[in-house]
Short mmCIF file of C-alpha atoms and ligand atoms in Angstrom, two decimals:
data_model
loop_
_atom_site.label_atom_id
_atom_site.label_comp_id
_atom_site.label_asym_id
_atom_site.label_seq_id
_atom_site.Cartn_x
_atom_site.Cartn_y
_atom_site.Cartn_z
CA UNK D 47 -10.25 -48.08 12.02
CA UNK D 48 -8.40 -47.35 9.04
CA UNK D 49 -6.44 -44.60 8.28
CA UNK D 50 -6.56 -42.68 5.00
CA UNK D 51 -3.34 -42.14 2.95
CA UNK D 52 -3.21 -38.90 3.96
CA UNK D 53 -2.41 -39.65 7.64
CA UNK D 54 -0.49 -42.44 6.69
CA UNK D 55 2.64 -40.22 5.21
CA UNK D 56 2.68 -38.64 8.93
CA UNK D 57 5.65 -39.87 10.85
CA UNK D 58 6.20 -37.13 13.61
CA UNK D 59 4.91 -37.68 16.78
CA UNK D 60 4.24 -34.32 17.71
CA UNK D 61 1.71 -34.03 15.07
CA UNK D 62 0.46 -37.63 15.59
CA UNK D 63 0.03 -36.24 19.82
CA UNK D 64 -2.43 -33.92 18.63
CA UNK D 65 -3.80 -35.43 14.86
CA UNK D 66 -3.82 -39.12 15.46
CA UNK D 67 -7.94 -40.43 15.46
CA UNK D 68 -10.84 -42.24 13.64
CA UNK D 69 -12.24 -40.05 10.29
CA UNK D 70 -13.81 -36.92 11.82
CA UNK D 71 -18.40 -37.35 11.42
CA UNK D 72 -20.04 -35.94 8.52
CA UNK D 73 -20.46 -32.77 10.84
CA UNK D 74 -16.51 -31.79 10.18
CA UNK D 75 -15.58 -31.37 13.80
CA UNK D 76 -12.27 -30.19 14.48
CA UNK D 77 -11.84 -31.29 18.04
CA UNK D 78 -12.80 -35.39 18.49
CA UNK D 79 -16.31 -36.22 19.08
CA UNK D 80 -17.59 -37.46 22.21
CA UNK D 81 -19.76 -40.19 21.21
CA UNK D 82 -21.77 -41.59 24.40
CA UNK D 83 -23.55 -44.36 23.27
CA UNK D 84 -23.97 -48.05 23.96
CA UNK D 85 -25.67 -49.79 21.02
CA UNK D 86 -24.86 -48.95 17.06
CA UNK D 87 -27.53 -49.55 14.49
CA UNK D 88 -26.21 -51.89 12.16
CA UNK D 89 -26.82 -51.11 7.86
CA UNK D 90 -28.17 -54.42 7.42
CA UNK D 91 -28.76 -57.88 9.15
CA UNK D 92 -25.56 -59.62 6.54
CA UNK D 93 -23.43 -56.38 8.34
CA UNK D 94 -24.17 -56.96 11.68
CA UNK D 95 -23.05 -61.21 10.84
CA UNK D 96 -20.04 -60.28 9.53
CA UNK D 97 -19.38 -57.53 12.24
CA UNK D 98 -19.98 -59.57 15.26
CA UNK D 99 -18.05 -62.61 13.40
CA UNK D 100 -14.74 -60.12 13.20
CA UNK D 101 -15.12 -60.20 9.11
CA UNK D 102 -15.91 -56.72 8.94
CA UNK D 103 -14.73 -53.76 10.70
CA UNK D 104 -17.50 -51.31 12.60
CA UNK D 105 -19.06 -50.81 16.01
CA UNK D 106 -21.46 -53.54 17.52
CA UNK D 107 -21.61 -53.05 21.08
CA UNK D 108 -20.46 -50.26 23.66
CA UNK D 109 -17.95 -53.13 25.98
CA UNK D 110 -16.46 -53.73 22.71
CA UNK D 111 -15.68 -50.81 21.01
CA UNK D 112 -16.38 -47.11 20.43
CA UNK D 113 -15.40 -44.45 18.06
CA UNK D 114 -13.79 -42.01 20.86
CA UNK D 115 -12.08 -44.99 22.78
CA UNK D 116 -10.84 -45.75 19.40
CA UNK D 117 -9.07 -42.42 18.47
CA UNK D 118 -7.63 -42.49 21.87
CA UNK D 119 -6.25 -46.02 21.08
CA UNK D 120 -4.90 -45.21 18.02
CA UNK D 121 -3.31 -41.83 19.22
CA UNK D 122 -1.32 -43.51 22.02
CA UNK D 123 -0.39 -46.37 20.07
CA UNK D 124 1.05 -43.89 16.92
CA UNK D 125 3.24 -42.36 20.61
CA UNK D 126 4.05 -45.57 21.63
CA UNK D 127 5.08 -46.72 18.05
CA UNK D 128 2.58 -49.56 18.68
CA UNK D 129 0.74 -51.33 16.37
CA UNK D 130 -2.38 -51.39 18.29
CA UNK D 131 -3.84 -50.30 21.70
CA UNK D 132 -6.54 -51.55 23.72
CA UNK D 133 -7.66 -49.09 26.73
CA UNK D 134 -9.85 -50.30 29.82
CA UNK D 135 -11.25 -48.82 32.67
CA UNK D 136 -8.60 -48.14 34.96
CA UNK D 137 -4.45 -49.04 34.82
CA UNK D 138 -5.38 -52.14 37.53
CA UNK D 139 -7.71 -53.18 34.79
CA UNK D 140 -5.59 -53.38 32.23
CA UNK D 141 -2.53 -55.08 34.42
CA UNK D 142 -5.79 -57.76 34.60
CA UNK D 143 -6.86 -57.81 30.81
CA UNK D 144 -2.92 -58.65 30.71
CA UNK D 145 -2.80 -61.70 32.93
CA UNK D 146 -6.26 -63.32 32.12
CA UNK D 147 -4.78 -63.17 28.11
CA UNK D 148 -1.97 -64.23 28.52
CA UNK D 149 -2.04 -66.57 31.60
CA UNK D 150 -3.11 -69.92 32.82
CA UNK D 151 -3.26 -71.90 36.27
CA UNK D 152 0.43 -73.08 36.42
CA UNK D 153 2.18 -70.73 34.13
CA UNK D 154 4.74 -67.99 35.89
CA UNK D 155 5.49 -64.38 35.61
CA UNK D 156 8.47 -62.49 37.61
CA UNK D 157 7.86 -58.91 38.39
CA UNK D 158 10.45 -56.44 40.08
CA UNK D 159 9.63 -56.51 44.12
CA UNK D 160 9.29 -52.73 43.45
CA UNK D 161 6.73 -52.87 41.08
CA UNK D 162 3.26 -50.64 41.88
CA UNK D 163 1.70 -51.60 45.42
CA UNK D 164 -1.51 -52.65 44.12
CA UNK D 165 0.21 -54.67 41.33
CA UNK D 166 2.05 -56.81 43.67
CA UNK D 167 -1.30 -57.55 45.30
CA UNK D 168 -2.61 -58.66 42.03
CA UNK D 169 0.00 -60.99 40.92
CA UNK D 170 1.08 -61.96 43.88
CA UNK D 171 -2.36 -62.81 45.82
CA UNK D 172 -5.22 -62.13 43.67
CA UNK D 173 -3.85 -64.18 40.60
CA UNK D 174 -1.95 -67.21 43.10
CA UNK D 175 -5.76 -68.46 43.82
CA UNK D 176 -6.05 -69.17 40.24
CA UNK D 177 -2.84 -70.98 40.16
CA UNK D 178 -0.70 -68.15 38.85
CA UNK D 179 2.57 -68.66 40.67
CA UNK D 180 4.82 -65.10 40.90
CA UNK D 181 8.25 -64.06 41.49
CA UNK D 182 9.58 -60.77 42.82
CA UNK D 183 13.53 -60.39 41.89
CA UNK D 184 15.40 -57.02 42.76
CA UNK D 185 14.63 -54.01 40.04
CA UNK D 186 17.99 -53.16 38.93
CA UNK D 187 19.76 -57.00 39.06
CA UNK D 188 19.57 -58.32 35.60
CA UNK D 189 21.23 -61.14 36.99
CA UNK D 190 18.41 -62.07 39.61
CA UNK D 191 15.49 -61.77 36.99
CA UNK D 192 17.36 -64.27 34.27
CA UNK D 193 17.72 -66.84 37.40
CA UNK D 194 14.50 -66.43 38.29
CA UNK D 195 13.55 -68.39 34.78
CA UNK D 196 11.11 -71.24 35.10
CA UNK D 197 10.39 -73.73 31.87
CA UNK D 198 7.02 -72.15 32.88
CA UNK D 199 7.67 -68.43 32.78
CA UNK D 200 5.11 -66.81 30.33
CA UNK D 201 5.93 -63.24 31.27
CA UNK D 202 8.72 -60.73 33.02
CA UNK D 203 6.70 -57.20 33.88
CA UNK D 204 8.91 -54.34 35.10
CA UNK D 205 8.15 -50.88 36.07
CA UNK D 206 10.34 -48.16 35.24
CA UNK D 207 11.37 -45.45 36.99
CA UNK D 208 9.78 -47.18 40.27
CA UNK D 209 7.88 -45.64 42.73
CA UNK D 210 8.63 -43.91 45.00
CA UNK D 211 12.89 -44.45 44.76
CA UNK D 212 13.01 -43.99 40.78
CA UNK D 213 14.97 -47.06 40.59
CA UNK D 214 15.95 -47.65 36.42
CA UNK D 215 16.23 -51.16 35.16
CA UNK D 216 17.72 -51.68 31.58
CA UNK D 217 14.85 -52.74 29.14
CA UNK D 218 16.53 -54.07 26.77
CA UNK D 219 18.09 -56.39 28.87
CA UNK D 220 15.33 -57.56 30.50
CA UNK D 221 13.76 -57.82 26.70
CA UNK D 222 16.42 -60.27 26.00
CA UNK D 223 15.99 -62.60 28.81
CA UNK D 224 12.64 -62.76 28.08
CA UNK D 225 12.71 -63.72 24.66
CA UNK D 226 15.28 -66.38 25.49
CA UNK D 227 13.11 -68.10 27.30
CA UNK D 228 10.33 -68.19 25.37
CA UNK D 229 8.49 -65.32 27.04
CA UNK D 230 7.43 -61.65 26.73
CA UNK D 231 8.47 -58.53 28.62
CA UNK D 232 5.71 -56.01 29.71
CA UNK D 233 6.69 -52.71 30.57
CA UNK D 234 4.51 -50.48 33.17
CA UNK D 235 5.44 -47.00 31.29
CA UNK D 236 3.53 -44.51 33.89
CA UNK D 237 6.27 -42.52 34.88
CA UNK D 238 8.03 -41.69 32.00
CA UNK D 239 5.02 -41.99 29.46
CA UNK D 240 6.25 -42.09 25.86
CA UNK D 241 7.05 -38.70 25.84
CA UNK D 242 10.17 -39.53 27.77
CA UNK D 243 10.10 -43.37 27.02
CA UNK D 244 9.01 -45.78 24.62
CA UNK D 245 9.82 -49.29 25.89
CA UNK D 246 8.96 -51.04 22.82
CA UNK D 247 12.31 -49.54 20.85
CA UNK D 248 14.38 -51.37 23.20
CA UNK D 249 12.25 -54.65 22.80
CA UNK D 250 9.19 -54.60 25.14
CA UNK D 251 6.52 -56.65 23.69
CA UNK D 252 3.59 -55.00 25.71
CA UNK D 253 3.47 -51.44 27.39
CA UNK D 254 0.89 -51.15 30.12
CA UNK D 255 -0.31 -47.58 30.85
CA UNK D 256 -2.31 -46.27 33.57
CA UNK D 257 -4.41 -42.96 32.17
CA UNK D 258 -5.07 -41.35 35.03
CA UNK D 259 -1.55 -40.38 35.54
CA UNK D 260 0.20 -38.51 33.27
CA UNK D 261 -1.58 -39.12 29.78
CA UNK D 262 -4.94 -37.23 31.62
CA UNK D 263 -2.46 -35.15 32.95
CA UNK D 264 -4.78 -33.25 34.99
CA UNK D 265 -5.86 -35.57 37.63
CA UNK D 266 -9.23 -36.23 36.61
CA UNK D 267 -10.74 -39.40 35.25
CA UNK D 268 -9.48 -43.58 34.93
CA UNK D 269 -7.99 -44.82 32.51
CA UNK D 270 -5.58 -48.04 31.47
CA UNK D 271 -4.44 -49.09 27.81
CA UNK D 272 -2.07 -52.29 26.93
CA UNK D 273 -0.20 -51.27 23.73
CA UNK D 274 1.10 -54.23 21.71
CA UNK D 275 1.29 -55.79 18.59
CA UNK D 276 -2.43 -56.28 16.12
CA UNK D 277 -2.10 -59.97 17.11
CA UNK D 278 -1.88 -59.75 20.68
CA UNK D 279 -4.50 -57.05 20.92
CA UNK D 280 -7.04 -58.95 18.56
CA UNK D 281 -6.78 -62.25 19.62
CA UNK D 282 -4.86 -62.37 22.99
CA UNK D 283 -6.41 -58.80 25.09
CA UNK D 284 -9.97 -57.88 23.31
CA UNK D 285 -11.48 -61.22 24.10
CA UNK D 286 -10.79 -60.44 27.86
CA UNK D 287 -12.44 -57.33 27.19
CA UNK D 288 -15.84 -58.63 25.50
CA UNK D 289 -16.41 -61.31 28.65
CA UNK D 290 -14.30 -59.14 31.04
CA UNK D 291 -16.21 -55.86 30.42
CA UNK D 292 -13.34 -53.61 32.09
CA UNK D 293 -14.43 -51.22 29.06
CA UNK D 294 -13.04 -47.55 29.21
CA UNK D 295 -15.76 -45.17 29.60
CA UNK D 296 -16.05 -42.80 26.63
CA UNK D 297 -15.87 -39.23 28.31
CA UNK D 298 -12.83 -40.80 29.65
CA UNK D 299 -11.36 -41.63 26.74
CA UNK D 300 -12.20 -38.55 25.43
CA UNK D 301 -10.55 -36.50 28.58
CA UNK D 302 -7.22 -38.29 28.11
CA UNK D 303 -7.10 -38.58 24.07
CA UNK D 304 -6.87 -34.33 24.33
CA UNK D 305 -4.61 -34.56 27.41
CA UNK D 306 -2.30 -36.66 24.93
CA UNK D 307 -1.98 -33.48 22.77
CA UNK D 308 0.22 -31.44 25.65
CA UNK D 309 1.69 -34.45 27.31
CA UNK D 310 4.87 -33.93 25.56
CA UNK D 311 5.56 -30.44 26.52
CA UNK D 312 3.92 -30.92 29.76
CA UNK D 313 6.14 -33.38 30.74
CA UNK D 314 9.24 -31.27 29.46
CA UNK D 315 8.02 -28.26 31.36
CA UNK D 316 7.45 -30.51 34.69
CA UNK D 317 10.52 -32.74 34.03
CA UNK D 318 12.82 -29.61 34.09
CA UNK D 319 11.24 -28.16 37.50
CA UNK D 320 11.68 -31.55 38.89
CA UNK D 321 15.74 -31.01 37.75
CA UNK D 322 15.89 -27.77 38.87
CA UNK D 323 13.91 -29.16 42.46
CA UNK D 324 16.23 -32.29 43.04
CA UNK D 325 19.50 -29.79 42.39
CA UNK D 326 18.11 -27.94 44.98
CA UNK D 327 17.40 -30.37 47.24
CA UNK D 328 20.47 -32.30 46.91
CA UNK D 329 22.10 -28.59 48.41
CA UNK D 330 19.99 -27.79 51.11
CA UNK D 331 20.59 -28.98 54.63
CA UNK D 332 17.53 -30.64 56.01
CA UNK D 333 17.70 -33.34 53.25
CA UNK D 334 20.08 -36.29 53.71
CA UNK D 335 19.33 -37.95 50.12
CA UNK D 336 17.12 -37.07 47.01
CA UNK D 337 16.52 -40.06 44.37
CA UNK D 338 16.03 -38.83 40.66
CA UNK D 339 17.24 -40.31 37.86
CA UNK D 340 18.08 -36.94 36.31
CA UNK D 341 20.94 -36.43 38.76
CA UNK D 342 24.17 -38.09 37.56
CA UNK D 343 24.58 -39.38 41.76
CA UNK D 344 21.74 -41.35 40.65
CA UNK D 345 22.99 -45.21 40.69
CA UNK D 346 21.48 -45.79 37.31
CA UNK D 347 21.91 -41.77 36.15
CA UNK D 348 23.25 -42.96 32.45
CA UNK D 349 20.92 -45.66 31.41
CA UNK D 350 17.87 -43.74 32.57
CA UNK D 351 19.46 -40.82 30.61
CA UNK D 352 19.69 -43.35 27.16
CA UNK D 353 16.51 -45.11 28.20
CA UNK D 354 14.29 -41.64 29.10
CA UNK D 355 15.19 -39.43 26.10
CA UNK D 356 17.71 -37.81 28.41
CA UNK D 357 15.37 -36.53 30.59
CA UNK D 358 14.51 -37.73 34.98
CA UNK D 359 10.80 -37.32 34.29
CA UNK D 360 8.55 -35.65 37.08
CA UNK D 361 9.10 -37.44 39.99
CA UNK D 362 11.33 -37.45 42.52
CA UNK D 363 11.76 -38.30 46.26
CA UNK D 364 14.07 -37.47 49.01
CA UNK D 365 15.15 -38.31 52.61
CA UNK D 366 14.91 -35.96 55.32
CA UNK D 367 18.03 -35.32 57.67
CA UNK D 368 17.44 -37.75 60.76
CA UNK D 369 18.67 -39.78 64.06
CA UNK D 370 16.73 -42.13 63.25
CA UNK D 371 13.53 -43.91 62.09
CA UNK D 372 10.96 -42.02 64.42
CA UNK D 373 12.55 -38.73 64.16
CA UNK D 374 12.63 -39.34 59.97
CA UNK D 375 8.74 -40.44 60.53
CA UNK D 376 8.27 -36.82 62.34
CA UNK D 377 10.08 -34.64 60.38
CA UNK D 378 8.45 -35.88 57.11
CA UNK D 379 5.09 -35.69 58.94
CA UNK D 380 6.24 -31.88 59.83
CA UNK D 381 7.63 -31.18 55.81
CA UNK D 382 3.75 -32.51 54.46
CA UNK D 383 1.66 -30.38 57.42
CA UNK D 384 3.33 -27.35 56.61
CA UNK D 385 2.75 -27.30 52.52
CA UNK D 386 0.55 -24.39 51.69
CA UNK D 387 0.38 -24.51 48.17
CA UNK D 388 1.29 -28.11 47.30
CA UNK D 389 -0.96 -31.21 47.71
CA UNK D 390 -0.63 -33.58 50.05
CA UNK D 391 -1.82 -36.73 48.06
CA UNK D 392 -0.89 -40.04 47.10
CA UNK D 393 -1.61 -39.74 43.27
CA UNK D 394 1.05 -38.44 40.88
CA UNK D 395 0.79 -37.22 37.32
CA UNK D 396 -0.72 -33.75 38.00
CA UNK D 397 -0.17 -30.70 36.87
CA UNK D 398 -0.82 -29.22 40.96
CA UNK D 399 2.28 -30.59 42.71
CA UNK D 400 1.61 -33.49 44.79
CA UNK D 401 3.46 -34.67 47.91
CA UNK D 402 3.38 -37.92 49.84
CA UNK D 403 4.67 -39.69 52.54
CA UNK D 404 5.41 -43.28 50.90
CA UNK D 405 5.95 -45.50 54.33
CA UNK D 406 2.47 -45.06 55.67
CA UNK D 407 0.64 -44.47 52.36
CA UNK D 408 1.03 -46.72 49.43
CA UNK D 409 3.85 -48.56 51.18
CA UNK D 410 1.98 -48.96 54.83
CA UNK D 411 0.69 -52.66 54.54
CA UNK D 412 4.58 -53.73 54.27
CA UNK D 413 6.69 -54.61 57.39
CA UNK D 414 9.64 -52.45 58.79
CA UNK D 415 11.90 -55.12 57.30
CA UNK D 416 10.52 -55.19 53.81
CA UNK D 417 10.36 -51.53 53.87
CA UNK D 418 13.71 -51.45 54.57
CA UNK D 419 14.64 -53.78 52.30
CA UNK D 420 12.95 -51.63 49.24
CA UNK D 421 14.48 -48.36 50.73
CA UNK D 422 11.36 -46.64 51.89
CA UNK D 423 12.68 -45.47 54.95
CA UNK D 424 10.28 -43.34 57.18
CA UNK D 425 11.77 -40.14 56.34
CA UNK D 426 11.39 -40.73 52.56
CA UNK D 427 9.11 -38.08 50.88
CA UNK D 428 7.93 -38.35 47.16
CA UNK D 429 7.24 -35.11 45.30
CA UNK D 430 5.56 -35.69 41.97
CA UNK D 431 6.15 -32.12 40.34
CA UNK D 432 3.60 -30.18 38.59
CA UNK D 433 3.71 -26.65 36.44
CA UNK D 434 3.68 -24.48 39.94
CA UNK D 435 6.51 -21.89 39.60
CA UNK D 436 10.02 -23.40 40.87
CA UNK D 437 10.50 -20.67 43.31
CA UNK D 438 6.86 -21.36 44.91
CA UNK D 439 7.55 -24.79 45.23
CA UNK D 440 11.16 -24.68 46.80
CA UNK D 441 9.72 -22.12 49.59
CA UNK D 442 6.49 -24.42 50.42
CA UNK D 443 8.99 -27.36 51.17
CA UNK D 444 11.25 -25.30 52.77
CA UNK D 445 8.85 -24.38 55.16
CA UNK D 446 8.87 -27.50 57.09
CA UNK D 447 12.97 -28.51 55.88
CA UNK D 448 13.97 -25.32 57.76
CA UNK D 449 11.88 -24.97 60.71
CA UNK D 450 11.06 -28.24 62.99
C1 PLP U 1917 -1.40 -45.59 39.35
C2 PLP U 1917 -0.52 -46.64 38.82
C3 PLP U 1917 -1.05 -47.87 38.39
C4 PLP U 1917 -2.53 -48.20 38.49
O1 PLP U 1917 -3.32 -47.35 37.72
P1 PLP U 1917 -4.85 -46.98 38.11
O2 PLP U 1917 -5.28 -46.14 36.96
O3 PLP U 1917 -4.81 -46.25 39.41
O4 PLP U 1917 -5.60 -48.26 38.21
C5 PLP U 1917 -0.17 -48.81 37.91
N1 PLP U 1917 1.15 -48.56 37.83
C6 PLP U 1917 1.70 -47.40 38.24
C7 PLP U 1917 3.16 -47.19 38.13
C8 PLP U 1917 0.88 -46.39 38.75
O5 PLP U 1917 1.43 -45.24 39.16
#
C-alpha cells in the first residue's frame, strides 16, 4: 500500500519498529487493526478487473493479501531496509515460496551443511524429487562454497549465526560469489533478526525470516516472510503464494507486527544476559567449551561483531566437562532434568529461557559421524536466553553443572 508523505520523511528504524503500517480505518485506531476476513467487496465490477489483473492496487482475496499481513510486511521490510516483504504461514513455508520462485528441475542451490535441520530436509530430499540438485559446503569456508559453483547454480542460502554452534560466515563474501556467477544469495536471518543484522547491507538479495522466533518474540504463533526487492516479491514470490496458498494467517500477522515494536530492545536486553551467561560459563568448571559469537575466543568473534551490530545475539551453547561421549550424553541429560525455572524445549526466540539438548533433538536423525563432523557432540547444550534475571538463570544451570 502506499505510504503518505508524511511517513515517507521517516528514516529511523526505531520509529519505523513501532509506526511502520497501511493508513489506519476511518475509525482512527491507534494500535493496527485486526482485520479477519476472507473476501473484500469490490467498488465496482471495472475495480475488481483491474484489481485481479495487478492494474490497480486493493484487496481481492484473503490467500492473496490482507490489510494486517500488509502492515506487518511493510514494517519488517522498513527493518530490513527491504523494498518489499511477502510473509507466509510458517518460516518452512517461506524457505518453499523461495525455491518454487526461483527454481526449476535441473537448476542448483548450495546451502551451508549447518543450515536449519528441517531446511536440509527440504532442499536436500523434498526438492531432489523435483529435480532440484543441492550442495552442502562447510559454513565458515568461503573457499568451499565458490568451488561448489555449477553453470547451473541459481542460488547460495546461508544461515547465520547457525544453530546450535553459532558458527558466523561472512555475507558479503558469500554475496560476491554469488553474483559472480550469475546467482543470488539468501540469507536465513532468525538468529540475529534485523535488530542485530541486516543481511541485505552487505549484499544479500533475499532475507528469509521465520516469525515464530524472535520477531513474535513471545513464543506464540507461525510465521515466515521473504524480504527482497518489489520485483522479486511481485513477480518471482506472490505468484507462489496465489496457487501455493501458504498465506499467513491474520491474527498472526497481527501478533508478530506488535512483537516487531520491542524486538529491538528485547533483543538488547536478552543479547546482554546471553554475554553476561557465556562469561560465566566460559569460568565455571563443569563446562569444557561455550560457543557465542559475543566472546572474542569465538573463531569468527570479529566478523560476527562487524556483521551483528556488535552484539552475540541470544543464543548460545556449551559443552559439558566429559570422558567421553556417553558420560557428555549423561551429564547434559542431568544439566536439562534439574532446570527449575528454565524450559526444556527445542524452540528458541522466547522471552522464558529455553534449553535443549541438540544431539537427540533437532540433530537426532544424523549419524555419530555427521554429528561429529558438524560439532554437535553429545554433551553440547544450547541455551536460547530470555529476560529471566541473570542471577536466576546462572543458579538453575548450575544446579545440574555442580552436582552429578
Ligand atoms: C525455526 C527456524 C526455521 C523454520 O521456521 P518455522 O517457523 O518453524 O517454520 C528456519 N530457520 C531457522 C534458523 C529456524 O530457527
Amino acid at each position: 500500500m502506499t505510504a503518505d508523505s508524511k511517513k515517507t520523511e521517516v528514516r529511523h528504524r526505531d520509529t519505523l519498529a513501532v509506526r511502520a503500517a497501511v493508513e489506519p480505518s476511518q475509525y482512527g485506531e491507534n494500535s493496527e487493526a485486526l482485520y479477519l476476513t476472507s473476501g473484500y467487496v469490490q467498488p465496482s465490477a471495472a475495480a475488481a478487473a483491474a484489481r485481479f489483473a495487478g492494474d490497480e492496487e486493493g484487496f481481492t482475496y484473503g490467500r492473496y493479501g490482507n490489510p494486517t499481513v500488509a502492515s506487518f510486511e511493510q514494517r519488517l521490510a522498513a527493518l530490513e531496509g527491504a523494498e518489499a516483504c511477502i510473509s507466509t504461514a510458517s518460516g518452512m513455508s517461506a524457505i518453499l515460496m523461495m525455491c518454487m520462485g526461483l527454481l526449476k528441475a535441473g537448476d542448483h542451490v548450495i546451502c551451508s551443511h549447518s543450515m536449519f535441520g528441517s531446511t536440509i530436509k527440504l532442499i536436500g530430499s523434498d526438492l531432489a524429487k523435483f529435480g532440484v540438485e543441492s550442495t552442502f559446503v562447510p559454513q565458515t569456508d568461503a573457499l568451499a562454497w565458490k568451488a561448489a559453483i555449477q553453470p547451473n547454480t541459481k542460488l547460495l542460502f546461508a544461515e547465520t549465526p547457525t544453530n546450535p554452534l553459532t558458527d558466523v560466515c561472512d555475507i558479503r563474501a558469500l554475496a560476491d560469489i554469488a553474483h559472480n556467477a550469475g546467482a543470488l544469495l539468501a540469507l536465513d536471518n532468525c538468529f540475529a533478526t534485523p535488530a542485530l543484522q541486516r543481511p541485505m547491507e552487505f549484499g544479500a538479495d533475499i532475507v528469509m525470516h521465520s516469525g515464530t522466533k524472535y520477531l513474535d518474540g513471545q513464543g506464540r504463533v507461525m510465521a515466515g516472510a521473504l524480504c527482497a526487492s518489489q520485483e522479486l516479491v511481485t513477480k518471482t514470490f506472490l505468484p507462489v503464494l496465489k496457487s501455493g496458498g501458504m498465506t499467513l494467517a491474520p491474527f498472526n500477522a497481527w501478533v508478530v507486527l506488535k512483537g516487531l515494536e520491542t524486538l529491538d530492545i528485547r533483543m538488547q536486553a536478552q543479547s546482554a544476559r546471553a554475554l553476561a551467561l557465556a562469561q560465566w560459563l566460559q569460568n565455571h568448571p563443569g563446562v569444557a567449551r561455550v560457543h557465542y559469537p559475543g566472546l572474542s575466543s569465538h573463531p569468527q568473534h570479529a566478523l560476527a561483531m562487524a556483521q551483528q551490530s556488535n552484539c552475540g545475539g541470544a543464543v548460545l551453547s556449551f559443552e559439558v566437562r566429559a570422558g567421553d561421549a556417553d558420560e557428555g550424553r549423561a551429564r547434559a541429560f542431568h544439566v536439562l532434568d534439574s532446570l527449575q525455572t528454565l524450559s526444556l524445549s527445542t524452540n528458541l526466540g522466547d522471552t522464558k529461557t529455553l534449553c535443549a539438548h541438540p544431539a537427540s533433538t533437532s540433530h537426532g536423525r544424523l549419524t555419530e559421524a555427521q554429528r561429529q563432523t558438524a560439532g554437535v557432540v553429545q554433551g553440547l547444550v544450547r541455551v536460547a536466553v530470555g529476560l529471566e534475571h541473570l542471577s536466576d538463570i546462572q543458579t538453575d544451570l548450575d544446579r545440574g553443572l555442580s552436582r552429578f
